[in-house]
Amino acid sequence: MPKIAQIIVAAGKGARMGGEIPKQYRNLGGMLVLERTLSAMLSSGKIDQTLIVIADGDLRAAEIFGQRDVRLVTGGASRTESVKAGLDALRPVAPDYVLIHDAARPFVSANLVNSLIAALETTDAAVPMLPLADAVKAFDGSIGDDLDRGGLRAVQTPQAFHYDQILAAFDALEPGAALADDIAVAKSAGMSVAAIEGESSNYKLTYEADFERAQIDIKRTNMKTYYSATGTGYDVHRYDDSGNVLWLCGVPIECGYTLLGHSDADAGLHALTDALLGAICFGDIGDHFPPSDPKWKGASSDKFLEFARDAVLERGGTITHVDVTLICEKPKIKPHREQMRERIAELLNLPLIRVSVKATTTEKLGFTGRGEGLAAQAAATVKLPE
Ligand code: MG
């Protein structure tokens, strides 16, 4: 999995909004704007490192974020300098990807973050953009020409980049250069940039009216009702002597034999993937990863589980709890059980107390009892919006 860092730019003084408090520190439905932005970005579950760029002399940030797993860096005079300071501070971390986001966009969705990260597999940079709804005219005090809005796009953040490339692009800038955004820097260095569909809900808090809209949006979200859905999954794989290692619940077990299958034959993760897909009525693992497709030959089952996790996120859902039961005479599960729980918790971005793995035998009865194969069953509970 790529190592992913984010830089949240919160160095603005909020001059356009008026008032004493910079907008990233204003209260929005019981939370500061910056806290909302941070938790929205982290909801994707894919970001390993967070760095917040703050204004020189900003003491609030340390007070609010001092106890959290977040690094603070002082920005520069322009946005370009602030982002540069953030990128420089990430040098020791050397992430594969970096997402750069404005503190004043607290409604970014996990889905948008995931789409940007996915795009980086085939491009150097990715940016969310939206078509313009309003007509657009040139204006310099008097009304000028009509502009063709079909050829124009509004640009949002987060913007996503391969870290080493965007760092080199910023390093190559003339001192004092101030570009419109980070995509402009990427393009100046010849990086390829993919456009992703933005979200109208991911608006930027710029004017007082944006704050009023945000308050209403939060009230509406708080009124949303959810239901709980449970899915179940079951899978079987046959033992085989063609290998020494067997994968179970994302953990390799050296036992002198293996499990036979098209992918890595991890019956535990397959059953769990099916349980998650079941909770959102999204077919089964075979629909999405057909064994007839050579692409999945020998594939790590992590991919299947991550796909199901992201499918839950895309529906606005949250995974509440998962439970896997392994049914076999061999290998012994207990010595590996905690490691299995930890691996599943990591893949699903869940705290350990929401992940259960247990095992049973079938008293030497049936195919599991005769030691011909191993079975796994799983249940997943998911919270979904009505
Ligand atoms: Mg299977």
Coordinates of C-alpha atoms and ligand atoms in Angstrom, one line a residue:
M1 CA 0.0 0.0 0.0
P2 CA 1.4 3.4 -0.8
K3 CA 2.4 5.7 2.1
I4 CA 0.1 8.7 2.0
A5 CA 0.5 12.1 3.7
Q6 CA -1.7 15.1 3.7
I7 CA -0.9 18.8 4.1
I8 CA -3.8 21.0 5.3
V9 CA -3.1 24.6 4.6
A10 CA -4.5 26.7 7.5
A11 CA -2.1 29.6 7.3
G12 CA -4.8 32.1 6.1
K13 CA -5.8 35.1 8.2
G14 CA -9.3 35.1 6.8
A15 CA -9.4 38.7 5.7
R16 CA -12.2 38.2 3.2
M17 CA -14.6 36.8 5.8
G18 CA -14.3 39.8 8.2
G19 CA -14.3 39.4 12.0
E20 CA -11.5 38.7 14.4
I21 CA -11.1 34.9 14.2
P22 CA -9.5 33.4 11.1
K23 CA -12.2 31.2 9.4
Q24 CA -10.4 27.9 10.1
Y25 CA -10.9 28.5 13.8
R26 CA -14.5 29.5 13.7
N27 CA -17.1 27.3 15.3
L28 CA -19.2 25.3 12.9
G29 CA -21.9 23.2 14.6
G30 CA -19.9 22.6 17.8
M31 CA -16.5 21.9 16.0
L32 CA -13.9 24.2 14.7
V33 CA -13.7 24.3 10.9
L34 CA -10.1 23.0 10.9
E35 CA -11.1 20.0 13.1
R36 CA -14.0 19.2 10.7
T37 CA -11.7 19.4 7.7
L38 CA -9.2 17.1 9.4
S39 CA -11.7 14.5 10.4
A40 CA -13.3 14.6 7.0
M41 CA -10.0 13.9 5.3
L42 CA -9.1 11.1 7.8
S43 CA -12.5 9.4 7.2
S44 CA -11.1 7.8 4.1
G45 CA -8.8 5.7 6.3
K46 CA -6.0 5.9 3.8
I47 CA -3.9 8.8 5.2
D48 CA -0.9 7.9 7.3
Q49 CA 0.6 11.3 8.1
T50 CA -1.0 14.7 8.7
L51 CA 0.8 18.0 8.6
I52 CA -1.0 21.3 9.2
V53 CA 0.6 24.5 7.9
I54 CA -0.3 27.3 10.2
A55 CA 0.4 31.1 10.3
D56 CA 3.4 32.4 12.0
G57 CA 2.5 33.2 15.7
D58 CA -0.6 31.0 15.6
L59 CA -0.8 29.6 19.2
R60 CA -4.3 28.1 18.8
A61 CA -3.1 25.2 16.7
A62 CA -0.7 23.9 19.3
E63 CA -3.5 24.2 21.9
I64 CA -6.0 22.2 19.8
F65 CA -3.8 19.7 18.0
G66 CA -0.9 19.4 20.5
Q67 CA -2.1 16.1 21.8
R68 CA -3.0 14.6 18.5
D69 CA -1.0 12.7 15.9
V70 CA -0.6 15.8 13.8
R71 CA 2.5 17.8 12.9
L72 CA 2.4 21.6 12.8
V73 CA 4.6 23.7 10.5
T74 CA 4.7 27.5 10.1
G75 CA 3.8 28.7 6.6
G76 CA 5.2 31.5 4.5
A77 CA 3.9 34.8 3.1
S78 CA 2.0 33.2 0.2
R79 CA 0.1 30.0 -0.3
T80 CA 2.9 28.7 -2.5
E81 CA 5.5 29.3 0.3
S82 CA 3.2 27.7 2.8
V83 CA 2.8 24.5 0.7
K84 CA 6.5 24.5 0.1
A85 CA 7.1 24.6 3.9
G86 CA 4.7 21.6 4.3
L87 CA 6.4 19.6 1.5
D88 CA 9.9 20.3 3.0
A89 CA 8.7 19.2 6.4
L90 CA 7.7 15.8 4.9
R91 CA 11.2 15.1 3.5
P92 CA 12.1 12.7 6.4
V93 CA 8.8 10.9 5.9
A94 CA 9.2 10.6 2.1
P95 CA 5.6 9.5 1.5
D96 CA 4.6 8.0 -1.9
Y97 CA 1.7 10.4 -2.3
V98 CA 0.7 13.7 -0.8
L99 CA -2.7 15.3 -0.7
I100 CA -2.8 19.1 -0.3
H101 CA -6.1 20.5 1.0
D102 CA -7.5 23.9 2.1
A103 CA -8.6 24.1 5.7
A104 CA -11.7 25.9 4.6
R105 CA -13.2 22.9 2.8
P106 CA -14.6 20.9 5.7
F107 CA -17.1 18.9 3.6
V108 CA -14.8 16.8 1.5
S109 CA -16.0 13.2 1.3
A110 CA -14.0 10.0 1.8
N111 CA -15.2 9.0 -1.6
L112 CA -13.5 12.0 -3.3
V113 CA -10.2 11.3 -1.3
N114 CA -10.3 7.7 -2.5
S115 CA -10.9 8.7 -6.2
L116 CA -7.9 11.1 -6.1
I117 CA -5.7 8.4 -4.5
A118 CA -6.8 5.8 -7.1
A119 CA -6.1 8.2 -9.9
L120 CA -2.5 8.5 -8.8
E121 CA -1.9 4.9 -9.9
T122 CA -1.9 6.1 -13.5
T123 CA -1.1 9.8 -13.4
D124 CA 1.4 12.2 -11.6
A125 CA -1.3 14.4 -10.1
A126 CA -5.1 14.6 -9.8
V127 CA -7.5 17.5 -9.2
P128 CA -11.2 17.7 -8.5
M129 CA -13.0 20.0 -10.9
L130 CA -16.7 21.0 -11.5
P131 CA -18.5 22.5 -14.5
L132 CA -19.8 26.0 -13.9
A133 CA -23.5 26.4 -13.4
D134 CA -23.7 30.2 -13.8
A135 CA -23.0 32.1 -17.0
V136 CA -19.5 33.7 -16.9
K137 CA -18.6 37.2 -18.2
A138 CA -15.3 39.1 -18.1
F139 CA -15.5 42.0 -15.6
D140 CA -13.0 44.7 -14.7
G141 CA -15.4 47.2 -13.3
S142 CA -17.5 47.2 -16.4
I143 CA -19.1 44.1 -18.0
G144 CA -17.0 42.7 -20.8
D145 CA -17.3 39.6 -23.1
D146 CA -19.2 36.5 -22.4
L147 CA -17.0 33.6 -21.7
D148 CA -17.8 30.1 -22.8
R149 CA -18.5 28.3 -19.5
G150 CA -18.4 24.9 -21.3
G151 CA -14.6 25.4 -21.6
L152 CA -14.2 26.4 -18.0
R153 CA -14.0 24.5 -14.7
A154 CA -14.1 25.4 -11.1
V155 CA -11.1 23.9 -9.3
Q156 CA -11.3 22.3 -5.8
T157 CA -9.0 20.7 -3.2
P158 CA -7.7 18.3 -2.1
Q159 CA -5.2 18.1 -5.0
A160 CA -3.2 14.9 -5.1
F161 CA 0.4 14.3 -6.2
H162 CA 3.3 11.9 -6.3
Y163 CA 5.3 13.3 -3.5
D164 CA 8.8 13.2 -5.0
Q165 CA 7.6 14.9 -8.2
I166 CA 5.6 17.7 -6.6
L167 CA 8.5 18.3 -4.2
A168 CA 10.9 18.7 -7.2
A169 CA 8.4 21.0 -8.9
F170 CA 8.3 23.3 -5.9
D171 CA 12.1 23.1 -5.5
A172 CA 12.4 24.3 -9.2
L173 CA 10.3 27.4 -8.6
E174 CA 11.9 30.9 -8.7
P175 CA 12.2 32.4 -5.2
G176 CA 9.1 34.4 -4.4
A177 CA 7.0 32.8 -7.1
A178 CA 3.3 32.7 -6.2
L179 CA 1.2 30.4 -8.4
A180 CA -2.6 30.1 -8.4
D181 CA -2.5 26.6 -6.9
D182 CA -0.5 23.5 -6.6
I183 CA -1.7 22.0 -9.9
A184 CA -0.2 25.1 -11.6
V185 CA 3.1 24.2 -10.0
A186 CA 2.8 20.6 -11.1
K187 CA 2.0 21.7 -14.7
S188 CA 4.9 24.1 -14.7
A189 CA 7.1 21.0 -14.1
G190 CA 5.5 19.0 -16.8
M191 CA 3.7 16.6 -14.5
S192 CA 0.6 14.8 -15.9
V193 CA -2.6 15.9 -14.2
A194 CA -5.9 14.0 -14.3
A195 CA -9.2 15.7 -13.7
I196 CA -11.6 14.0 -11.2
E197 CA -15.2 15.0 -10.8
G198 CA -15.5 17.4 -7.9
E199 CA -18.4 17.6 -5.4
S200 CA -20.7 20.6 -5.1
S201 CA -20.9 19.8 -1.4
N202 CA -17.1 20.3 -1.1
Y203 CA -17.4 24.1 -1.3
K204 CA -15.0 26.5 0.2
L205 CA -15.9 28.7 3.2
T206 CA -15.0 32.1 1.8
Y207 CA -17.8 34.6 2.6
E208 CA -20.2 34.9 5.5
A209 CA -23.0 33.4 3.4
D210 CA -20.9 30.2 3.0
F211 CA -20.9 29.9 6.8
E212 CA -24.7 30.2 6.9
R213 CA -25.0 27.5 4.2
A214 CA -22.6 25.3 6.2
Q215 CA -24.6 25.6 9.4
I216 CA -27.7 24.4 7.5
D217 CA -25.9 21.6 5.9
I218 CA -24.6 20.3 9.2
K219 CA -28.1 20.5 10.8
R220 CA -29.4 18.5 7.8
T221 CA -26.6 15.9 8.2
N222 CA -27.3 15.6 12.0
M223 CA -30.9 14.9 11.2
K224 CA -30.1 12.1 8.8
T225 CA -31.2 8.7 10.0
Y226 CA -29.3 5.5 9.7
Y227 CA -30.1 1.8 9.8
S228 CA -28.0 -1.1 10.8
A229 CA -27.4 -3.9 8.3
T230 CA -25.7 -7.3 8.8
G231 CA -24.2 -9.4 6.0
T232 CA -22.8 -12.9 6.2
G233 CA -20.2 -14.7 4.1
Y234 CA -19.0 -18.3 3.8
D235 CA -16.0 -19.7 1.9
V236 CA -14.1 -23.0 1.6
H237 CA -10.7 -23.8 0.2
R238 CA -9.0 -27.2 -0.2
Y239 CA -5.6 -28.1 1.4
D240 CA -2.8 -28.7 -1.0
D241 CA 0.9 -29.8 -0.7
S242 CA 2.1 -27.5 -3.5
G243 CA 3.2 -24.8 -1.0
N244 CA 4.4 -24.4 2.6
V245 CA 2.6 -21.2 3.5
L246 CA -1.1 -20.7 3.9
W247 CA -2.8 -17.3 4.1
L248 CA -5.6 -16.8 6.6
C249 CA -7.2 -13.5 7.6
G250 CA -4.3 -11.6 5.9
V251 CA -1.6 -13.5 7.9
P252 CA 0.9 -15.9 6.4
I253 CA 1.1 -19.2 8.4
E254 CA 4.1 -21.5 7.7
C255 CA 2.6 -24.9 8.2
G256 CA 4.1 -27.1 5.4
Y257 CA 0.9 -27.0 3.2
T258 CA -1.2 -24.4 1.6
L259 CA -4.7 -23.7 0.4
L260 CA -5.7 -24.1 -3.2
G261 CA -7.4 -21.3 -5.0
H262 CA -7.3 -18.8 -7.9
S263 CA -6.2 -16.0 -5.7
D264 CA -4.1 -16.5 -2.5
A265 CA -7.1 -18.6 -1.2
D266 CA -7.5 -16.7 2.0
A267 CA -10.9 -18.1 3.0
G268 CA -11.1 -15.8 6.0
L269 CA -10.8 -12.6 4.0
H270 CA -13.1 -14.1 1.3
A271 CA -15.9 -14.8 3.8
L272 CA -15.4 -11.4 5.3
T273 CA -15.5 -9.6 1.9
D274 CA -18.7 -11.4 1.1
A275 CA -20.2 -10.4 4.5
L276 CA -19.4 -6.7 3.8
L277 CA -20.8 -7.0 0.3
G278 CA -23.9 -8.7 1.7
A279 CA -24.5 -5.8 4.2
I280 CA -24.8 -3.4 1.3
C281 CA -26.6 -5.8 -1.1
F282 CA -23.7 -5.6 -3.6
G283 CA -23.5 -9.1 -4.9
D284 CA -20.6 -11.4 -4.0
I285 CA -16.8 -11.6 -4.4
G286 CA -17.2 -13.7 -7.6
D287 CA -19.2 -10.9 -9.3
H288 CA -16.5 -8.3 -8.7
F289 CA -13.4 -10.5 -9.0
P290 CA -14.3 -13.4 -11.3
P291 CA -12.0 -16.4 -11.0
S292 CA -12.1 -16.6 -14.9
D293 CA -10.2 -13.3 -15.0
P294 CA -6.4 -14.0 -15.1
K295 CA -5.9 -10.6 -13.4
W296 CA -6.8 -12.1 -10.0
K297 CA -4.5 -15.2 -10.3
G298 CA -2.5 -15.3 -7.1
A299 CA -3.9 -11.9 -6.0
S300 CA -3.6 -10.9 -2.4
S301 CA -7.1 -11.0 -0.9
D302 CA -6.3 -7.7 0.9
K303 CA -7.5 -6.1 -2.4
F304 CA -10.9 -7.8 -2.2
L305 CA -11.5 -6.7 1.3
E306 CA -10.4 -3.1 0.6
F307 CA -12.8 -3.1 -2.4
A308 CA -15.7 -4.1 -0.1
R309 CA -14.6 -1.5 2.5
D310 CA -14.6 1.3 -0.1
A311 CA -17.9 0.2 -1.5
V312 CA -19.4 0.6 2.0
L313 CA -17.8 4.1 2.3
E314 CA -19.2 5.0 -1.2
R315 CA -22.7 4.4 0.1
G316 CA -22.1 6.7 3.0
G317 CA -21.8 3.8 5.3
T318 CA -19.6 2.9 8.3
I319 CA -18.4 -0.5 9.3
T320 CA -19.4 -1.1 12.9
H321 CA -18.2 -4.6 13.7
V322 CA -16.9 -7.8 12.0
D323 CA -16.7 -11.4 13.2
V324 CA -14.9 -14.2 11.5
T325 CA -15.1 -17.9 12.4
L326 CA -12.5 -20.3 11.0
I327 CA -13.6 -23.9 10.8
C328 CA -10.8 -26.4 10.6
E329 CA -8.8 -29.2 12.2
K330 CA -5.5 -27.5 11.2
P331 CA -3.5 -25.3 11.4
K332 CA -3.9 -24.1 15.0
I333 CA -5.5 -20.7 14.8
K334 CA -5.0 -19.5 18.4
P335 CA -1.2 -18.6 18.0
H336 CA -2.1 -16.3 15.0
R337 CA -5.5 -15.0 16.2
E338 CA -4.3 -11.6 17.5
Q339 CA -2.2 -11.0 14.4
M340 CA -5.3 -11.8 12.3
R341 CA -7.4 -9.3 14.2
E342 CA -4.8 -6.6 13.9
R343 CA -4.4 -7.2 10.1
I344 CA -8.2 -7.0 9.6
A345 CA -8.5 -3.9 11.8
E346 CA -5.7 -2.3 9.7
L347 CA -7.3 -3.2 6.4
L348 CA -10.8 -2.0 7.5
N349 CA -9.5 1.1 9.5
L350 CA -11.3 -0.2 12.6
P351 CA -10.3 -0.2 16.2
L352 CA -9.3 -3.7 17.4
I353 CA -12.3 -4.0 19.8
R354 CA -14.6 -4.1 16.7
V355 CA -12.8 -7.0 15.1
S356 CA -13.4 -10.6 16.2
V357 CA -11.6 -13.8 14.9
K358 CA -12.4 -17.2 16.4
A359 CA -12.0 -20.8 15.5
T360 CA -13.7 -24.1 15.9
T361 CA -13.2 -27.7 14.7
T362 CA -16.1 -30.0 13.6
E363 CA -15.1 -32.9 15.9
K364 CA -13.5 -34.8 13.0
L365 CA -16.8 -34.8 11.1
G366 CA -17.3 -33.8 7.5
F367 CA -14.7 -32.4 5.0
T368 CA -13.2 -30.1 7.6
G369 CA -13.1 -32.9 10.1
R370 CA -11.3 -35.2 7.6
G371 CA -8.8 -32.5 7.0
E372 CA -9.6 -32.1 3.3
G373 CA -10.2 -28.3 3.5
L374 CA -10.8 -25.3 5.6
A375 CA -14.1 -23.3 5.9
A376 CA -14.6 -19.7 7.1
Q377 CA -17.7 -17.8 7.9
A378 CA -18.1 -14.1 8.7
A379 CA -20.6 -11.6 9.8
A380 CA -20.3 -7.8 9.2
T381 CA -22.5 -5.1 10.7
V382 CA -22.7 -1.8 8.8
K383 CA -24.4 1.5 9.6
L384 CA -26.0 2.9 6.4
P385 CA -28.0 6.1 5.7
E386 CA -31.7 5.6 5.1
Ligands
MG1 MG -12.5 -18.1 -1.8

